[in-house]
Short mmCIF file of C-alpha atoms in Angstrom, two decimals:
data_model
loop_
_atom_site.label_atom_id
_atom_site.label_comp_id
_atom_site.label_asym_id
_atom_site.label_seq_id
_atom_site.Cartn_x
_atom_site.Cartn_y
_atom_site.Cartn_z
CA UNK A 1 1.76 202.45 62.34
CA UNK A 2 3.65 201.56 59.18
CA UNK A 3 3.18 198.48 57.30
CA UNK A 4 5.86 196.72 55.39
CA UNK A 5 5.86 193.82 53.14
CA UNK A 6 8.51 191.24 55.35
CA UNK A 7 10.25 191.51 58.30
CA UNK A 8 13.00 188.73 58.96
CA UNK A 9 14.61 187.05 61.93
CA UNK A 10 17.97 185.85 61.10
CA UNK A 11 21.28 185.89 63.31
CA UNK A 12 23.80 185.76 59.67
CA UNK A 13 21.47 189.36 58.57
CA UNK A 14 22.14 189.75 55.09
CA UNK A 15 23.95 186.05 53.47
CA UNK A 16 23.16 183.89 50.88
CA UNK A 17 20.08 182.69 51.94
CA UNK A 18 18.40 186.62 51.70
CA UNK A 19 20.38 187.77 48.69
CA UNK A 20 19.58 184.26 46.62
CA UNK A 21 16.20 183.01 47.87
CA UNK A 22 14.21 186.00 49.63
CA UNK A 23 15.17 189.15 47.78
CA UNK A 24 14.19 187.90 44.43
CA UNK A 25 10.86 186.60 46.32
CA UNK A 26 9.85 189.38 47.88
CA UNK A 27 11.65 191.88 45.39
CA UNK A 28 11.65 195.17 47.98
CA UNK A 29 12.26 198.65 46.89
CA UNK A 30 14.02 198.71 50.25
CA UNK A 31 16.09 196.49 52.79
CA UNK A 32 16.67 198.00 56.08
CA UNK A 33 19.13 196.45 58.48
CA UNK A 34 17.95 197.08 62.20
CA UNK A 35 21.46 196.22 64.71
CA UNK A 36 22.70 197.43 67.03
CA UNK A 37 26.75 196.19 65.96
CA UNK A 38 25.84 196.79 62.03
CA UNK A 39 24.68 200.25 62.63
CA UNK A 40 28.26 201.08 63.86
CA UNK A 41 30.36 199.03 61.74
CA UNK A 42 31.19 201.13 58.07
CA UNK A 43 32.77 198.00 56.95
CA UNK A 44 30.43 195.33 57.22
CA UNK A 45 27.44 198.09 55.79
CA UNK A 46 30.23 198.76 52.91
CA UNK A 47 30.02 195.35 52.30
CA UNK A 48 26.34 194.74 52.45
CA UNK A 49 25.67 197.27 50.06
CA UNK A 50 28.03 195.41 47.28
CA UNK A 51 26.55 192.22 48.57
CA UNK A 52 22.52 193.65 47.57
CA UNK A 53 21.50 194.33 44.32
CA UNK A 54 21.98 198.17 43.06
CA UNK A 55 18.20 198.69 42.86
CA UNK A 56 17.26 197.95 46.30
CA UNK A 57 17.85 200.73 48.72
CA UNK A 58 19.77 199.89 51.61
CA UNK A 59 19.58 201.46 55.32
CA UNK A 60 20.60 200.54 58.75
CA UNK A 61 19.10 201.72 62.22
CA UNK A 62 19.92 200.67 65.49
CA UNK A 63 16.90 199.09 67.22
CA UNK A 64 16.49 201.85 69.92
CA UNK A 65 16.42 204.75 67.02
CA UNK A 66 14.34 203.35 64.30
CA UNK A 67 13.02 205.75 61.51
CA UNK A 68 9.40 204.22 60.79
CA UNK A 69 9.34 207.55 58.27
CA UNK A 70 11.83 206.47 55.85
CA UNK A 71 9.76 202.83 55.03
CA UNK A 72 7.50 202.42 52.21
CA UNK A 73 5.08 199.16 52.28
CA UNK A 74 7.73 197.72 50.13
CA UNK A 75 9.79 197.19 52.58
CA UNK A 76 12.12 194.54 54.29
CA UNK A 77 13.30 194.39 57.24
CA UNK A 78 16.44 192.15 58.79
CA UNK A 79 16.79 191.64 62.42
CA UNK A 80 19.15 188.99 64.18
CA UNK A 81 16.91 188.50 67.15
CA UNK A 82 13.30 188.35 68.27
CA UNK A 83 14.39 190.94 70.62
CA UNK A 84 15.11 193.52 67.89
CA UNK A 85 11.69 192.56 66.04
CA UNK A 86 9.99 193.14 69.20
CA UNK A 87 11.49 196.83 69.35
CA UNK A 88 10.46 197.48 65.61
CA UNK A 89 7.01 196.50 66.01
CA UNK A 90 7.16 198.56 69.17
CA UNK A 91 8.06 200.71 67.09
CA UNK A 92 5.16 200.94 65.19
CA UNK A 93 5.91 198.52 62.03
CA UNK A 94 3.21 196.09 60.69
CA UNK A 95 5.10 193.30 58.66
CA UNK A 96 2.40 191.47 56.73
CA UNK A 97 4.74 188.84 56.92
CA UNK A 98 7.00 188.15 60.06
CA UNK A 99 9.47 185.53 59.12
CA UNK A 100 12.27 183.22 61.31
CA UNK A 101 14.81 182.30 59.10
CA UNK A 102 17.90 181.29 60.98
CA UNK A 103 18.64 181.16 65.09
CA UNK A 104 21.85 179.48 65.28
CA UNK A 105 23.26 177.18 68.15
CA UNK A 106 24.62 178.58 71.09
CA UNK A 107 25.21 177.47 74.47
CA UNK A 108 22.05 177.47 76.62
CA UNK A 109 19.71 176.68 73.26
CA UNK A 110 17.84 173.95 72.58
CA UNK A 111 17.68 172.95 68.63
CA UNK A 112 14.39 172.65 67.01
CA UNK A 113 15.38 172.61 63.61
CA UNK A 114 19.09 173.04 62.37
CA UNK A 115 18.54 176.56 61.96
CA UNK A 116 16.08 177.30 64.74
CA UNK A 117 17.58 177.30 68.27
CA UNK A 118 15.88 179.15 71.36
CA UNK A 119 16.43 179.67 74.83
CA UNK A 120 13.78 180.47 77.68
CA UNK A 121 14.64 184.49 76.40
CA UNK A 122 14.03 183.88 73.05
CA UNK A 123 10.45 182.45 73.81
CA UNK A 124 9.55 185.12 76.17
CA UNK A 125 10.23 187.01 73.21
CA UNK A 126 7.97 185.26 70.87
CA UNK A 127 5.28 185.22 73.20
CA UNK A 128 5.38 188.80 73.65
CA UNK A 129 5.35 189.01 69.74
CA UNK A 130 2.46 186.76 69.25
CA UNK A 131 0.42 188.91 72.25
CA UNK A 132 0.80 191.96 70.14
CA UNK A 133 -1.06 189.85 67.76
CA UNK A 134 1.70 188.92 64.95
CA UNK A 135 1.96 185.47 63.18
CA UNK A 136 5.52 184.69 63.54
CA UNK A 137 6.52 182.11 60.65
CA UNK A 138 9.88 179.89 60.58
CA UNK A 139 11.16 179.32 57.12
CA UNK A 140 14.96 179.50 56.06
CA UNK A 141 14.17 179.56 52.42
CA UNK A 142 11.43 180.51 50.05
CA UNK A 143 11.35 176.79 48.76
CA UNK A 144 10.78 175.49 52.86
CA UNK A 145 7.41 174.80 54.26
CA UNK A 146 6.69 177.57 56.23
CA UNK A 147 5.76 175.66 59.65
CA UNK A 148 4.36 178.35 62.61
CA UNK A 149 6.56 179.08 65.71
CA UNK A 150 3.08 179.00 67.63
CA UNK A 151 3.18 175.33 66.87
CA UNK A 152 6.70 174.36 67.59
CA UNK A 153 7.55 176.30 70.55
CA UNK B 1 54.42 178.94 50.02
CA UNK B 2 51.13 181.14 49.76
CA UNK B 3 48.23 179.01 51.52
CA UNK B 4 44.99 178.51 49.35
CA UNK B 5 42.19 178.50 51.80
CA UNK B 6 39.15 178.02 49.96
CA UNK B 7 35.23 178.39 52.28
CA UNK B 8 31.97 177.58 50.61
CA UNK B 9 28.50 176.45 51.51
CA UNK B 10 27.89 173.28 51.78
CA UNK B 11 30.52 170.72 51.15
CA UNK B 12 31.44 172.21 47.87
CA UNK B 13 34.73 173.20 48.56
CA UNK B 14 35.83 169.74 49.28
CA UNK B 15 34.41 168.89 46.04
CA UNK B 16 36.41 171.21 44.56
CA UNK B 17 39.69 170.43 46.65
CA UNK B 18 39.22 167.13 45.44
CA UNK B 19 38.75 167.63 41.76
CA UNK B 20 41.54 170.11 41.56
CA UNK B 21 43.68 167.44 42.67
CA UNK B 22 42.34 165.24 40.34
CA UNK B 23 44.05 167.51 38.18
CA UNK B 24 46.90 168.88 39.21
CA UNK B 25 47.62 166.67 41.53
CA UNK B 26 48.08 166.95 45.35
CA UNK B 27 49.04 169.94 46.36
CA UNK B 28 50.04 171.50 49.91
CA UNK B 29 48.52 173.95 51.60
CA UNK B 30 45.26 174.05 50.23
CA UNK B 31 42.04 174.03 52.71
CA UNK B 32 39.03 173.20 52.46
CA UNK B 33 36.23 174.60 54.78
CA UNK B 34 32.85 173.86 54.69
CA UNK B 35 29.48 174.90 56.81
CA UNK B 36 26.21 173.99 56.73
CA UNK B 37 23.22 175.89 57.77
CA UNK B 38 23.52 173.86 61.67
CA UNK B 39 26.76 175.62 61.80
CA UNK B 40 26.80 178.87 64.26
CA UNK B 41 29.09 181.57 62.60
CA UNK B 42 30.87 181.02 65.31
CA UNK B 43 31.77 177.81 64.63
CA UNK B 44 32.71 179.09 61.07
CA UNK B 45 34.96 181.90 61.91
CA UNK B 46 36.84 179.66 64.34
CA UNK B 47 37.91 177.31 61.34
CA UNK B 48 38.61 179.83 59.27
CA UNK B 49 40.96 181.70 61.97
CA UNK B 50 42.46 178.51 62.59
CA UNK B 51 43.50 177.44 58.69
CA UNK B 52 44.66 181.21 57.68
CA UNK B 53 46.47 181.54 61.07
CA UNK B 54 49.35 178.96 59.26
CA UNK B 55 49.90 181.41 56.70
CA UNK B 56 50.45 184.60 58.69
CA UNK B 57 54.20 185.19 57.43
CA UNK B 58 53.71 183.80 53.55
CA UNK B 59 49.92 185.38 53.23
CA UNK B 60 47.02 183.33 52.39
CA UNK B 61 44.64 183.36 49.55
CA UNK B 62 41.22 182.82 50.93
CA UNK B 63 38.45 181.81 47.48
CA UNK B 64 34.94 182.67 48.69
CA UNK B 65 31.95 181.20 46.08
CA UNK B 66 29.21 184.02 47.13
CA UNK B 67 29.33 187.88 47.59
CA UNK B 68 27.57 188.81 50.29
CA UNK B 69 27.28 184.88 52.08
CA UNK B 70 28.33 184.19 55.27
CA UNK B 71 31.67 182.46 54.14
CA UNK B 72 32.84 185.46 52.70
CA UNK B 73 31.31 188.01 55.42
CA UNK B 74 33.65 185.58 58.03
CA UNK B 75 36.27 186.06 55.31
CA UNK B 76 36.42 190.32 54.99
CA UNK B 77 36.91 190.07 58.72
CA UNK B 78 39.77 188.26 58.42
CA UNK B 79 40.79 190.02 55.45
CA UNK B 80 41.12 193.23 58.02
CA UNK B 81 45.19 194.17 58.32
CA UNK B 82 46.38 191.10 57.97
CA UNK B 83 48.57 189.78 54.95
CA UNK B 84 45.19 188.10 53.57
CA UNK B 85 43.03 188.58 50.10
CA UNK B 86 39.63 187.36 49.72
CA UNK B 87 38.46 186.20 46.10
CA UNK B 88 34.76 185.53 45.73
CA UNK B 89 32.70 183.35 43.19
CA UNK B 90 35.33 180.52 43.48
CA UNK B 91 35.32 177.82 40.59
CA UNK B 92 37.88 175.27 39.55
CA UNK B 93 39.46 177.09 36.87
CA UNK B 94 40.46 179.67 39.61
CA UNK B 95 41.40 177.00 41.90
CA UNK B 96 43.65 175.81 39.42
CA UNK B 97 45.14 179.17 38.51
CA UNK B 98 45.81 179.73 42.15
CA UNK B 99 46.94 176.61 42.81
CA UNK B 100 49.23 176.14 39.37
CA UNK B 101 50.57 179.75 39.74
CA UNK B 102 51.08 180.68 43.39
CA UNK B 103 54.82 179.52 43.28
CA UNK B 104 56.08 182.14 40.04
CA UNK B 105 53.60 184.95 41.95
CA UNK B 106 55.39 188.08 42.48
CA UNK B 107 53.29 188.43 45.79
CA UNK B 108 50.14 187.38 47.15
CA UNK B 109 48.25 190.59 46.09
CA UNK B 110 49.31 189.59 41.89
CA UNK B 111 48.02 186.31 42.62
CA UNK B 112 44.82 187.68 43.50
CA UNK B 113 44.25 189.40 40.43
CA UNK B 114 45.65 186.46 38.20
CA UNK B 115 43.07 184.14 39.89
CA UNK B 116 40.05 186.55 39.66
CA UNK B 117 41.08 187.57 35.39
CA UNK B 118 41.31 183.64 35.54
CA UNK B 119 37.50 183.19 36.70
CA UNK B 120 36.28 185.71 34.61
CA UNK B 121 38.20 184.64 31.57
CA UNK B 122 36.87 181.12 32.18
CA UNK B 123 32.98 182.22 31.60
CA UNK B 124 32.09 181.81 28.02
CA UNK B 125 28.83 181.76 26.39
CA UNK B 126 30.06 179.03 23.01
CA UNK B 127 27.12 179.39 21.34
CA UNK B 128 27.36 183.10 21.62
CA UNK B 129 31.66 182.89 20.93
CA UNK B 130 31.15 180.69 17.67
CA UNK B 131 28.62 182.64 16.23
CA UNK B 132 30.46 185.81 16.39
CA UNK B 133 33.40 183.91 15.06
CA UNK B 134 31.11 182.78 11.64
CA UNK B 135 29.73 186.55 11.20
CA UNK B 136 33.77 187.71 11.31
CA UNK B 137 34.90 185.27 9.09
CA UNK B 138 31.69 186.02 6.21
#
C-alpha cells in the first residue's frame, strides 16, 4: 500500500485544466500517466513532457503493469477512466485525494454536469471504488466546488 | 494561399478572428475553432480535421494559445506528415504577422518561424524597456 497525494479522473489526461489549475495546487514532485494508448505512444509522452513543468518528474505505466515502487507520497496520478483508477488502487495506491475532473460525452452517457458524463459501466465502476472505501470527488478545477460523486450518481 | 487555422479554449479565437479583422481587414482563409469544456475531443478533432483538410495542397498554419491543452494536443496529431505547422501561445500580434505576411512567405515552414519571432518580439516589459533606456543614455 502506497499513498499518494491526488489521483485524477480525466478523459483529456494531461491539458490545460492540470497544467494551469491542479499542478500549481497540488505542486507534485511527480506526475504519473497510467494508459493504456499513452504508454505506447512516444509522441504524445514527448509532448507531455514539454507540456509539464521541468521540475516535476514525469512517468507513464499502463494500467495492467503499474510500478507502485517508483511513487513517493508526492505523487499524482492521471487516469482517463474510473476503470483505470480502479486497477491502481487495486494496485495498491492510497490517493488521499481521488478526484473526477472531466468524463466527456459520448454516445450511451447521460450528462450530469458538462464535464461529467457516465454510463451504467462507469457507475459500476464508482461503486466498486467507493466499496473499497475511497471518497471519489468531482471537480474540473481547483476554483470549482468540489460536489461528491456519492451524491450525484 | 496558406490557411490560418487558429483553435483556442473558449471562444477566444473568434475574438481574436474578429479583432484581427478589425485590423487588417477581412481576410480569407482564416478559421476560427473554438471548444468548451461540454465538448468531447472528439468533437474537437473532427473540426479541426475538417478546416485543415482545405489546405492539404497550400499547407495550413494551425495557432494553438496553450502548450500542453487539448487544442494543441488535437493539433500535433494533425501536425503528423502532413504539410501542417502548429504555433502555440497564439496572440494578435501573431495573428497579424501570419495573416499580413503569409502571401510574400517563402513557404509555410518560414512563416512559422516569422509568426512565432513575431509573438515573442511582441512581449515587452515598458517599465523594464524605458528604464534600461534612461541608465544607457546617463
Amino acid at each position: 500500500m502506497i499513498t499518494v497525494k491526488f489521483l485524477r479522473i480525466d478523459d483529456r489526461l494531461i491539458h490545460g485544466q492540470v497544467i494551469v489549475g491542479w499542478l500549481p495546487s497540488i505542486k507534485p514532485d511527480k506526475l504519473i500517466v497510467v494508459n493504456e494508448k499513452v504508454n505506447g505512444d512516444f509522441m504524445r509522452q514527448e509532448l507531455m513532457g514539454i507540456s509539464v513543468p521541468p521540475d516535476i518528474e514525469l512517468e507513464f505505466y499502463s494500467p495492467e503493469d503499474i510500478d507502485v515502487e517508483s511513487m513517493t507520497e508526492d505523487t499524482f496520478i492521471l487516469v482517463a477512466s474510473p476503470e483505470d483508477a480502479l486497477s491502481c488502487l487495486k494496485a495498491g495506491i492510497k490517493p488521499d485525494v481521488l478526484n473526477v475532473g472531466g468524463m466527456h460525452s459520448k454516445e450511451g452517457k447521460h450528462e450530469i454536469f458538462e464535464a461529467l458524463h457516465v454510463d451504467s459501466i462507469d457507475k459500476k465502476y464508482f461503486e466498486e471504488i467507493s466499496g473499497l472505501g475511497f471518497n471519489s470527488v468531482f471537480q474540473p478545477t481547483p476554483l470549482n466546488a468540489p460536489v461528491q460523486m456519492g451524491d450525484i450518481l | 494561399m496558406i490557411g490560418v487555422v487558429v483553435i483556442t479554449h473558449g471562444n477566444l479565437s473568434e475574438h481574436l478572428v474578429a479583432t484581427a479583422s478589425m485590423i487588417m481587414g477581412d481576410s480569407e482563409n482564416v478559421i476560427p475553432i473554438t471548444f468548451s469544456s461540454r465538448d468531447s475531443l472528439e468533437e474537437l478533432r473532427e473540426k479541426a480535421k475538417e478546416a485543415v483538410s482545405k489546405y492539404e495542397e497550400e499547407g495550413c498554419l494551425i495557432l494553438t494559445d496553450l502548450m500542453g491543452g487539448s487544442a494543441n494536443n488535437i493539433s500535433v496529431e494533425l501536425m503528423n506528415g502532413k504539410n501542417i505547422e502548429v504555433v502555440t501561445g497564439v496572440n494578435l500580434p501573431m495573428l497579424l504577422e501570419a495573416v499580413g505576411y503569409r502571401e510574400f512567405a517563402d513557404s509555410l515552414k518560414e512563416l512559422a518561424t516569422r509568426v512565432q519571432a513575431s509573438g515573442i518580439k511582441s512581449i515587452i516589459n515598458l517599465k523594464e524597456f524605458f528604464e534600461k533606456r534612461v541608465v544607457k543614455k546617463t
